[in-house]
Amino acid sequence: MCGIIGIVSRTEFPSRVLLERLKRLEYRGYDSYGLFDGRRLLKHVGGIRVEACGRTAAGIAHTRWATHGGVNERNAHPHLSCDGRIAVVHNGIIENYEELRRGLAAKGHRFASETDSEVIAHLLEDALRRGPLESALPRLFRELKGTFAILAMVRGRDEIFALKRDSPLVLGAADGRTVLASDIYAFSDWTGRAVFFENDEMAVVGPGGARFFDRSGRPLRKPARAFHWEQERSVRRTAGHFMLKEILEEPTAVGRLLFSLGHDQKPAFERLLRLIRRSRKVIFASCGTSYHASLLGAYYLHRTGMEVQTLIASEFRHFAKVDAETLVIAISQSGETMDVIDALKYARENGGRIASIVNVPHSTIQRMSELSLNILAGPEVCVASTKAFVNQATLLLAVARAFGFEVRLESLPDRIRALFMQKAKIRAMAGRIARSRDVYIIGRGLTYPVARETALKIKETSYIHAEGMMGGELKHGTIALIEKGTPVLSLINAGDPDIVSNTKEVEARGADIFILTNHPTLGGDRNAVHLKTANDGKFGILAAAAGQLIAYYAAAALGRPIDKPRNLAKSVTVK
Ligand code: M6R
């Protein structure tokens, strides 16, 4: 995933505005970045630094998450054509780039990077040598295979050419400026209206506005749609990192979601229940943190007597059997995860119905769905997903409640606030866990997905090896790795005696035991935190929030770059 942005304005603006806007997309990629403003090309390795760099009436910029080619300024976007006239930024993957590259090299094109994206600049250069723009842009659609959101500029022209297939691209206009971006968050503080590109659509954006075309160059009418998307507040200053800021927003985010499910999203929520009831089979498709939320949701629904399959989206087509009576529910924070999109395409090809639960409104996954609910967590800037998990799980618990799971969800925001009162104790516990190279997190039933999620958070923020697993699986092999002093975090749901037995098994092997529990008599000592709730549905969510804090404080204790874990070397200006 990368982030792209382009701005065309009626009047000149400082080019650093491109960097400011790009910074809002930094969560999409953060190993290098660059901009082209019609004259200047800047490329840097590392996180985005907003710096003065002249004025322009049009420019494009890109923040990269490396896929093809290492992290260095040569591979950072924008990429230029041989004559340096054409600059291109790209999000997606060009599958046939090697073949295209060979063909272009045979015609004399010289490549400066190892990326797949650079072929686009050369292909466009080649096409523009052979004909006008009207035929050059459709040629890109014909020759490029793979996924792309492309912004291209020709040196000296205050115009941006935008093309989209399968990677997100959206346009917003405000105060004489037209903005093209990977998502609405890039400009949601400027305007509440946007035009969403569909596949194989393109636009030519000049100072007078945008003209849209289909892949063959036939004009299209595309109306702007209103969207509502919260602004990121300045809590960062008090919380220090987006990760902590976003964890601390959880009570508000849960409250907002619950209100919405009873009001504006009530009809959609009821439609989702009807769809689930009418489907012979329900499959959740998701990745990473969202997968763990789905797994928790499947547990909740299982308790009501329903069977829901939960699949990691990248493996979906290998394990899912989809037919017209199957409902696939995609769960995704961004709504743009390619593996999930591919799973939905597969579901569609096989006649399945598609619903989704997303955070980013109007995202691709939402638009692929016949019905979609918003989790309303608000912008999640930190790469480590936290409040989105909590709201995904809350929404799924609300679905389970509608099918008979007994839970008073309204008290959940207060329960999370009460957990935050124990931050100091959690922080001290995390500091002790952070001293080890490995940590094991065990759970059973509803705490199994939470164990996996906590392990994922610890791995990605603190770089400690963390394994989240079913307590019952320990004896089938992994217990061999538990020795004196190995930290094991046990998630003990009061209603489950088996996890207590599993905890004793590892304790007998000398493990350092840490506990998150709602058990009335556990949780007293310094390595245990008691989470106050008698309801196990809510306990799952509280334990996940506590696990997020453990991950955050462990990473902070180790001095890790929490918000952008993969940020690399210092910046270099190359041109
Ligand atoms: O946007 P999505 O929820 O579809 O993203 C899926 C995963 O990439 C994501 O949940 C990832 O695992 C988290 N950012 C990790 O914290």
XYZ file of C-alpha atoms and ligand atoms in Angstrom:
591
model
C 0.000 0.000 0.000
C 1.298 3.464 -0.920
C -0.264 6.903 -0.790
C -0.529 9.275 -3.724
C -1.679 12.852 -3.961
C -1.939 15.486 -6.669
C -3.133 19.076 -6.521
C -4.024 21.430 -9.353
C -4.912 24.984 -8.392
C -6.180 28.076 -10.189
C -3.451 30.062 -8.447
C 0.035 29.118 -7.312
C 0.429 27.554 -3.870
C 3.484 26.584 -1.815
C 4.680 23.122 -2.923
C 5.062 22.170 0.735
C 1.226 21.904 0.816
C 1.707 18.699 -1.190
C 3.915 17.372 1.589
C 1.450 18.456 4.272
C -1.315 16.606 2.469
C 0.937 13.608 1.845
C 1.651 13.452 5.549
C -2.027 12.704 6.106
C -1.517 9.587 3.964
C 1.714 8.536 5.616
C -0.011 5.610 7.314
C -0.296 4.039 3.841
C 3.460 3.878 3.344
C 6.370 5.416 5.101
C 9.730 4.231 3.874
C 10.360 6.996 1.334
C 8.521 9.807 -0.402
C 8.835 12.334 -3.153
C 7.158 15.083 -5.142
C 7.188 16.657 -8.583
C 5.753 20.144 -8.981
C 6.110 20.651 -12.693
C 9.750 21.718 -12.390
C 11.361 20.250 -9.284
C 11.733 16.610 -8.319
C 12.337 15.835 -4.655
C 12.956 12.389 -3.230
C 13.700 11.440 0.343
C 14.191 8.203 2.210
C 12.470 8.125 5.601
C 9.423 9.765 7.097
C 7.829 12.804 5.492
C 9.384 16.135 6.466
C 7.285 19.128 5.516
C 9.786 21.602 4.099
C 9.650 24.750 1.983
C 10.215 23.907 -1.694
C 8.979 26.763 -3.869
C 5.571 27.435 -5.380
C 3.536 25.703 -8.061
C 0.082 25.535 -9.599
C 0.184 21.727 -9.919
C 2.113 18.881 -8.358
C 2.060 15.196 -7.484
C 3.544 13.377 -4.504
C 3.883 9.834 -3.209
C 4.641 8.058 0.043
C 6.028 4.580 -0.511
C 5.783 1.204 1.097
C 8.344 -0.780 -0.867
C 7.207 -3.836 -2.836
C 9.441 -3.922 -5.939
C 12.987 -2.755 -5.258
C 14.702 -1.716 -2.052
C 14.174 1.381 0.013
C 16.338 4.072 -1.555
C 15.855 7.359 -3.328
C 16.161 5.790 -6.789
C 13.119 3.643 -6.108
C 11.139 6.422 -4.449
C 8.436 8.037 -6.605
C 7.857 10.127 -8.690
C 9.500 8.284 -11.568
C 10.549 10.134 -14.704
C 10.593 9.270 -18.387
C 13.957 9.190 -20.207
C 13.652 12.804 -21.290
C 12.599 13.844 -17.769
C 9.401 15.447 -19.093
C 6.926 12.978 -17.654
C 6.606 12.296 -13.938
C 4.480 9.512 -12.504
C 3.366 8.380 -9.068
C 1.697 5.005 -8.697
C -0.032 2.943 -6.061
C -0.591 -0.708 -6.914
C 1.376 -3.431 -8.649
C 2.122 -3.651 -12.376
C 2.146 -7.395 -12.924
C 3.586 -7.354 -16.456
C 6.263 -4.750 -15.751
C 9.157 -7.038 -16.661
C 7.719 -7.764 -20.085
C 6.914 -4.068 -20.648
C 10.352 -3.074 -19.451
C 12.032 -5.456 -21.884
C 9.970 -4.080 -24.772
C 10.684 -0.466 -23.841
C 14.388 -1.146 -23.250
C 14.555 -2.632 -26.753
C 13.241 0.688 -28.025
C 16.054 2.493 -26.209
C 14.406 3.413 -22.902
C 16.774 3.510 -19.943
C 15.489 2.705 -16.476
C 16.721 4.378 -13.321
C 14.978 2.261 -10.667
C 14.120 -1.349 -9.864
C 10.420 -0.595 -9.473
C 7.467 -1.851 -11.444
C 6.060 1.709 -11.447
C 8.792 3.275 -13.564
C 7.544 1.488 -16.695
C 4.449 3.692 -16.570
C 6.489 6.864 -17.148
C 8.325 5.257 -20.087
C 5.172 3.744 -21.532
C 3.476 7.127 -21.419
C 6.535 8.769 -22.994
C 6.471 6.180 -25.780
C 2.738 6.650 -26.306
C 3.035 10.444 -26.398
C 5.786 10.171 -29.026
C 3.395 8.217 -31.203
C 0.211 10.203 -30.727
C -1.739 12.753 -28.724
C -2.803 12.402 -25.110
C -6.263 11.225 -26.226
C -4.735 8.012 -27.539
C -1.817 7.784 -25.078
C -3.905 7.397 -21.907
C -6.183 4.630 -23.277
C -2.989 2.784 -24.274
C -2.006 2.626 -20.608
C -5.277 0.871 -19.819
C -4.684 -1.583 -22.645
C -1.082 -2.414 -21.856
C -0.801 -2.297 -18.083
C -1.784 -5.472 -16.247
C -2.288 -5.386 -12.496
C -3.582 -2.757 -10.141
C -2.988 0.947 -10.312
C -3.922 4.420 -9.239
C -1.672 6.634 -11.343
C -1.086 10.373 -11.349
C 1.068 11.697 -14.185
C 2.317 15.157 -15.139
C 4.122 16.565 -18.126
C 6.837 19.074 -17.230
C 5.689 22.650 -17.664
C 1.954 21.794 -17.866
C -0.342 22.583 -14.952
C -2.315 19.412 -15.494
C -2.552 15.991 -13.876
C -3.660 12.806 -15.633
C -5.269 10.292 -13.296
C -6.041 6.631 -14.027
C -7.480 3.956 -11.794
C -7.838 0.182 -11.792
C -8.340 -1.671 -8.518
C -6.302 0.751 -6.375
C -8.200 3.551 -4.648
C -8.411 7.017 -6.162
C -10.671 9.864 -5.168
C -11.035 13.513 -6.161
C -12.085 16.466 -4.038
C -12.403 20.126 -4.938
C -12.281 23.164 -2.670
C -11.385 26.850 -2.962
C -10.145 26.673 -6.541
C -8.026 23.570 -5.862
C -8.656 20.067 -7.166
C -7.085 17.278 -5.158
C -6.543 13.684 -6.281
C -5.648 11.224 -3.554
C -5.608 7.625 -2.382
C -8.285 8.392 0.169
C -10.532 11.150 1.369
C -8.503 11.648 4.513
C -6.021 13.612 2.363
C -8.568 16.419 1.964
C -11.422 15.714 4.380
C -10.623 18.920 6.287
C -11.004 20.943 3.050
C -14.249 19.555 1.682
C -17.041 17.130 2.522
C -17.659 16.143 -1.113
C -15.730 13.773 -3.315
C -15.827 11.988 -6.664
C -14.859 8.310 -6.426
C -13.124 6.791 -9.436
C -14.401 3.400 -10.546
C -12.216 0.855 -12.288
C -10.886 1.766 -15.709
C -11.802 5.403 -15.384
C -9.503 8.352 -15.883
C -9.509 12.119 -15.537
C -7.623 15.081 -16.882
C -7.429 17.733 -14.178
C -6.455 21.288 -15.015
C -6.834 24.693 -13.351
C -10.445 24.806 -14.583
C -11.393 21.503 -12.913
C -11.658 17.838 -13.865
C -12.883 16.043 -16.959
C -13.629 12.319 -16.611
C -13.371 9.610 -19.259
C -13.787 5.883 -19.560
C -10.823 3.704 -20.548
C -11.370 4.400 -24.250
C -11.520 8.149 -23.792
C -15.300 8.584 -23.931
C -16.430 11.440 -21.623
C -18.166 10.484 -18.369
C -20.374 12.452 -16.022
C -19.352 11.782 -12.441
C -21.164 13.672 -9.710
C -19.518 14.508 -6.396
C -20.955 12.738 -3.350
C -21.147 14.074 0.169
C -19.192 12.216 2.833
C -18.815 12.627 6.537
C -15.398 11.911 8.027
C -14.165 13.149 11.312
C -11.116 15.306 11.646
C -8.083 14.086 13.460
C -7.791 16.070 16.669
C -4.641 17.343 18.234
C -4.656 14.741 21.028
C -1.328 13.627 19.582
C 0.363 16.384 21.533
C -0.944 15.092 24.840
C -0.783 11.385 24.061
C 2.655 11.495 22.426
C 1.935 8.905 19.727
C -0.983 8.274 17.440
C -1.118 4.717 18.757
C -1.800 5.831 22.320
C -4.075 8.635 21.157
C -6.139 6.132 19.199
C -6.326 3.617 22.043
C -7.510 6.377 24.378
C -10.224 7.314 21.871
C -11.822 3.869 22.181
C -14.551 4.728 24.704
C -15.706 7.633 22.507
C -15.473 5.550 19.349
C -17.506 2.700 20.882
C -20.121 5.158 22.169
C -20.418 6.733 18.717
C -20.847 3.336 17.053
C -23.484 2.126 19.513
C -25.459 5.336 19.089
C -25.274 5.054 15.327
C -26.414 1.402 15.330
C -29.534 2.511 17.171
C -30.133 5.552 14.948
C -28.696 6.407 11.529
C -27.272 2.929 10.826
C -30.266 1.095 12.300
C -31.883 0.261 8.917
C -28.571 -1.009 7.513
C -27.911 -2.984 10.690
C -31.327 -4.629 10.466
C -30.741 -5.409 6.800
C -27.491 -7.101 7.737
C -29.330 -9.248 10.274
C -31.883 -10.209 7.628
C -29.150 -11.035 5.123
C -27.407 -13.237 7.689
C -30.668 -14.997 8.555
C -31.458 -15.696 4.913
C -28.024 -17.015 3.995
C -27.245 -20.687 4.129
C -23.623 -19.915 4.834
C -21.830 -16.840 6.221
C -18.081 -16.322 5.735
C -16.007 -13.502 7.180
C -13.080 -12.410 4.977
C -10.370 -10.202 6.438
C -6.658 -9.835 7.213
C -4.428 -9.142 10.194
C -6.111 -7.320 13.029
C -9.436 -7.318 11.202
C -9.150 -11.103 10.908
C -8.735 -11.364 14.670
C -11.844 -9.207 15.151
C -13.703 -11.532 12.740
C -12.572 -14.550 14.733
C -13.893 -12.959 17.901
C -17.127 -12.188 16.062
C -17.388 -15.805 14.912
C -17.023 -16.881 18.535
C -19.795 -14.510 19.632
C -22.100 -15.792 16.906
C -21.218 -19.396 17.643
C -22.470 -18.837 21.178
C -25.882 -17.981 19.751
C -25.964 -21.279 17.878
C -24.790 -19.920 14.525
C -21.876 -21.231 12.543
C -19.768 -18.663 10.733
C -16.625 -19.454 8.787
C -13.722 -17.024 9.230
C -11.052 -16.899 6.558
C -7.885 -14.926 6.069
C -8.596 -13.113 2.830
C -5.340 -14.042 1.093
C -6.281 -17.722 1.457
C -9.962 -17.206 0.748
C -10.144 -18.845 -2.655
C -8.263 -21.913 -1.391
C -10.660 -22.603 1.462
C -14.038 -21.002 0.685
C -16.852 -22.623 -1.207
C -19.122 -19.806 -2.323
C -22.492 -20.056 -4.034
C -25.617 -17.940 -4.411
C -26.701 -18.751 -0.864
C -23.416 -17.640 0.661
C -23.005 -14.273 2.317
C -19.419 -13.040 2.471
C -18.866 -10.304 5.043
C -15.633 -8.404 4.482
C -14.170 -6.804 7.573
C -11.585 -4.111 6.954
C -10.482 -0.905 8.612
C -9.244 0.769 5.436
C -11.711 -0.842 3.075
C -8.837 -1.003 0.592
C -6.920 -4.170 1.478
C -6.133 -5.892 -1.799
C -6.342 -9.429 -0.408
C -9.860 -8.699 0.827
C -10.805 -7.116 -2.500
C -9.538 -10.234 -4.301
C -11.563 -12.452 -1.970
C -14.671 -10.415 -2.762
C -14.024 -10.693 -6.480
C -13.814 -14.434 -6.091
C -17.047 -14.417 -4.073
C -18.728 -12.348 -6.765
C -17.507 -14.629 -9.577
C -19.097 -17.526 -7.720
C -22.437 -15.801 -7.237
C -22.033 -14.984 -3.526
C -23.581 -11.956 -1.853
C -21.301 -9.361 -0.337
C -21.646 -7.231 2.770
C -18.920 -5.362 4.596
C -17.940 -3.741 7.848
C -15.428 -0.951 7.229
C -14.017 2.157 8.823
C -13.173 4.340 5.837
C -16.366 5.500 4.147
C -16.718 5.082 0.380
C -13.711 2.791 0.302
C -13.424 0.203 -2.469
C -14.657 -2.655 -0.266
C -17.658 -0.618 0.798
C -18.451 0.142 -2.817
C -18.137 -3.531 -3.790
C -20.737 -4.486 -1.182
C -24.497 -4.568 -1.563
C -24.663 -3.564 2.096
C -22.006 -1.973 4.248
C -21.814 -0.807 7.839
C -19.382 1.773 9.161
C -17.603 1.123 12.420
C -17.119 4.880 12.909
C -13.812 4.551 14.710
C -12.620 7.770 13.050
C -9.303 8.116 11.215
C -6.768 5.539 12.284
C -3.399 7.080 11.556
C -1.118 4.694 13.438
C -0.277 1.655 11.359
C -0.977 -0.583 14.344
C -4.734 -0.889 14.299
C -6.344 -0.421 17.728
C -9.630 1.453 17.981
C -10.757 -0.104 14.696
C -10.367 -3.589 16.245
C -12.423 -2.534 19.260
C -15.195 -1.109 17.095
C -15.184 -4.077 14.708
C -15.547 -6.433 17.682
C -18.226 -4.221 19.229
C -20.249 -4.229 16.027
C -19.969 -8.006 15.786
C -20.996 -8.341 19.421
C -24.018 -6.161 18.637
C -24.882 -8.562 15.795
C -24.522 -11.516 18.182
C -26.700 -9.701 20.717
C -29.408 -9.396 18.079
C -29.206 -13.197 17.708
C -29.465 -13.812 21.448
C -26.029 -13.202 23.039
C -26.746 -11.591 26.387
C -24.713 -8.475 26.887
C -25.308 -4.888 27.997
C -23.164 -3.131 25.452
C -24.050 0.364 26.630
C -21.663 0.072 29.577
C -18.704 -0.890 27.381
C -17.300 2.669 27.005
C -17.225 3.032 30.809
C -15.623 -0.364 31.233
C -12.849 0.634 28.827
C -12.388 3.929 30.697
C -12.065 1.947 33.941
C -9.405 -0.205 32.317
C -7.480 2.941 31.345
C -7.363 3.861 35.040
C -4.967 0.909 35.378
C -2.544 2.262 32.776
C 0.305 2.621 35.264
C 0.079 -1.033 36.301
C -0.168 -2.192 32.695
C 2.814 -0.035 31.801
C 4.927 -1.578 34.559
C 3.905 -5.065 33.427
C 4.760 -4.214 29.816
C 8.167 -2.960 30.921
C 8.894 -6.384 32.453
C 7.662 -8.230 29.341
C 9.818 -5.975 27.132
C 12.983 -7.377 28.728
C 12.537 -10.685 26.876
C 13.136 -11.639 23.281
C 10.090 -13.920 23.166
C 6.663 -13.775 24.725
C 3.784 -16.236 24.524
C 0.185 -15.152 24.872
C -2.395 -17.807 25.562
C -6.159 -17.752 25.439
C -9.089 -20.093 24.950
C -12.465 -19.587 23.333
C -13.066 -15.894 23.118
C -9.606 -14.992 24.363
C -7.868 -17.048 21.664
C -8.405 -14.367 18.973
C -7.417 -11.742 21.533
C -4.187 -13.648 22.268
C -3.358 -13.624 18.562
C -4.196 -9.950 18.232
C -2.100 -9.027 21.278
C 0.826 -10.972 19.816
C 0.457 -9.170 16.492
C 0.432 -5.775 18.244
C 3.523 -6.669 20.279
C 5.396 -7.915 17.218
C 4.663 -4.956 15.003
C 5.278 -2.248 17.572
C 8.052 -3.612 19.799
C 9.714 -6.138 17.427
C 9.674 -8.736 20.194
C 8.857 -12.217 18.965
C 5.337 -12.865 20.245
C 3.212 -15.941 19.697
C -0.503 -15.844 20.394
C -2.067 -19.241 20.696
C -4.768 -21.487 22.045
C -3.914 -22.577 25.579
C -4.957 -26.103 24.675
C -2.354 -26.309 21.911
C 0.633 -25.742 24.209
C 0.954 -29.399 25.098
C 1.044 -30.338 21.421
C 4.506 -28.919 20.924
C 5.053 -25.274 21.750
C 5.451 -25.934 25.463
C 8.965 -27.186 24.616
C 9.952 -23.527 24.221
C 8.784 -22.496 27.683
C 11.677 -22.361 30.116
C 12.558 -20.569 33.299
C 11.808 -16.873 32.930
C 9.912 -17.080 29.595
C 7.090 -14.531 29.834
C 3.631 -15.982 29.225
C 0.662 -13.637 29.178
C -2.465 -15.571 30.019
C -5.912 -14.201 29.165
C -8.144 -15.766 31.777
C -11.851 -15.532 31.246
C -13.529 -16.205 34.604
C -15.885 -18.739 33.077
C -13.138 -20.953 31.665
C -11.287 -23.247 34.093
C -9.222 -24.826 31.294
C -7.137 -21.704 30.683
C -6.276 -21.704 34.401
C -4.937 -25.260 33.959
C -2.927 -24.195 30.902
C -1.457 -21.333 32.902
C -0.412 -23.748 35.632
C 1.254 -25.998 33.041
C 3.566 -23.214 31.881
C 4.103 -21.972 35.417
C 5.322 -25.461 36.346
C 8.002 -25.047 33.670
C 9.248 -21.836 35.233
C 7.464 -19.320 32.975
C 6.977 -15.769 34.251
C 3.217 -15.500 34.301
C 1.366 -12.296 33.428
C -2.408 -12.241 33.588
C -5.326 -10.255 32.193
C -8.529 -11.502 33.764
C -12.036 -10.797 34.927
C -11.764 -13.619 37.479
C -12.881 -12.245 40.870
C -9.957 -13.690 42.836
C -7.176 -13.364 40.291
C -5.562 -10.149 39.205
C -4.339 -8.929 42.559
C -0.580 -9.226 42.195
C 1.799 -6.987 40.271
C 1.831 -9.231 37.193
C -1.932 -9.374 36.878
C -4.569 -6.869 35.815
C -8.194 -7.316 36.739
C -10.673 -6.129 34.095
C -14.014 -5.429 35.607
C -16.826 -7.112 33.742
C -18.908 -10.167 34.455
C -19.786 -10.497 30.789
C -17.344 -12.527 28.754
C -18.367 -10.819 25.489
C -17.168 -7.529 26.870
C -14.169 -9.186 28.508
C -12.847 -10.122 25.059
C -12.866 -6.475 24.013
C -11.413 -5.220 27.299
C -8.616 -7.789 27.181
C -7.819 -6.696 23.616
C -7.634 -3.043 24.705
C -5.365 -4.005 27.611
C -3.223 -6.033 25.176
C -2.899 -2.955 22.957
C -1.642 -0.957 25.930
C 0.857 -3.695 26.783
C 2.142 -3.591 23.195
C 2.320 0.191 23.222
C 4.161 0.438 26.538
C 6.536 -2.416 25.658
C 7.438 -0.589 22.419
C 7.794 2.708 24.297
C 10.041 1.055 26.903
C 12.262 -0.186 24.076
C 12.262 3.215 22.350
C 10.699 1.854 19.141
C 9.346 4.267 16.466
C 5.804 3.340 17.387
C 3.622 5.086 14.830
C 5.723 4.116 11.823
C 7.512 0.935 12.757
C 9.269 0.501 9.470
C 10.682 3.994 9.137
C 14.207 3.789 7.893
C 17.365 5.814 7.419
C 17.577 9.576 7.317
C 16.344 11.663 4.405
C 18.353 12.468 1.308
C 17.410 15.015 -1.371
C 18.466 13.739 -4.762
C 17.376 16.501 -7.143
O -7.485 -2.131 6.550
P -7.621 -3.584 6.925
O -8.320 -3.763 8.216
O -8.223 -4.411 5.835
O -6.140 -4.081 7.106
C -5.848 -5.428 7.365
C -4.515 -5.568 8.028
O -3.494 -5.174 7.150
C -4.425 -4.726 9.292
O -5.455 -5.073 10.170
C -3.066 -4.925 9.997
O -2.929 -6.242 10.406
C -3.004 -3.980 11.169
N -2.696 -2.642 10.730
C -2.013 -4.400 12.195
O -2.081 -3.580 13.316
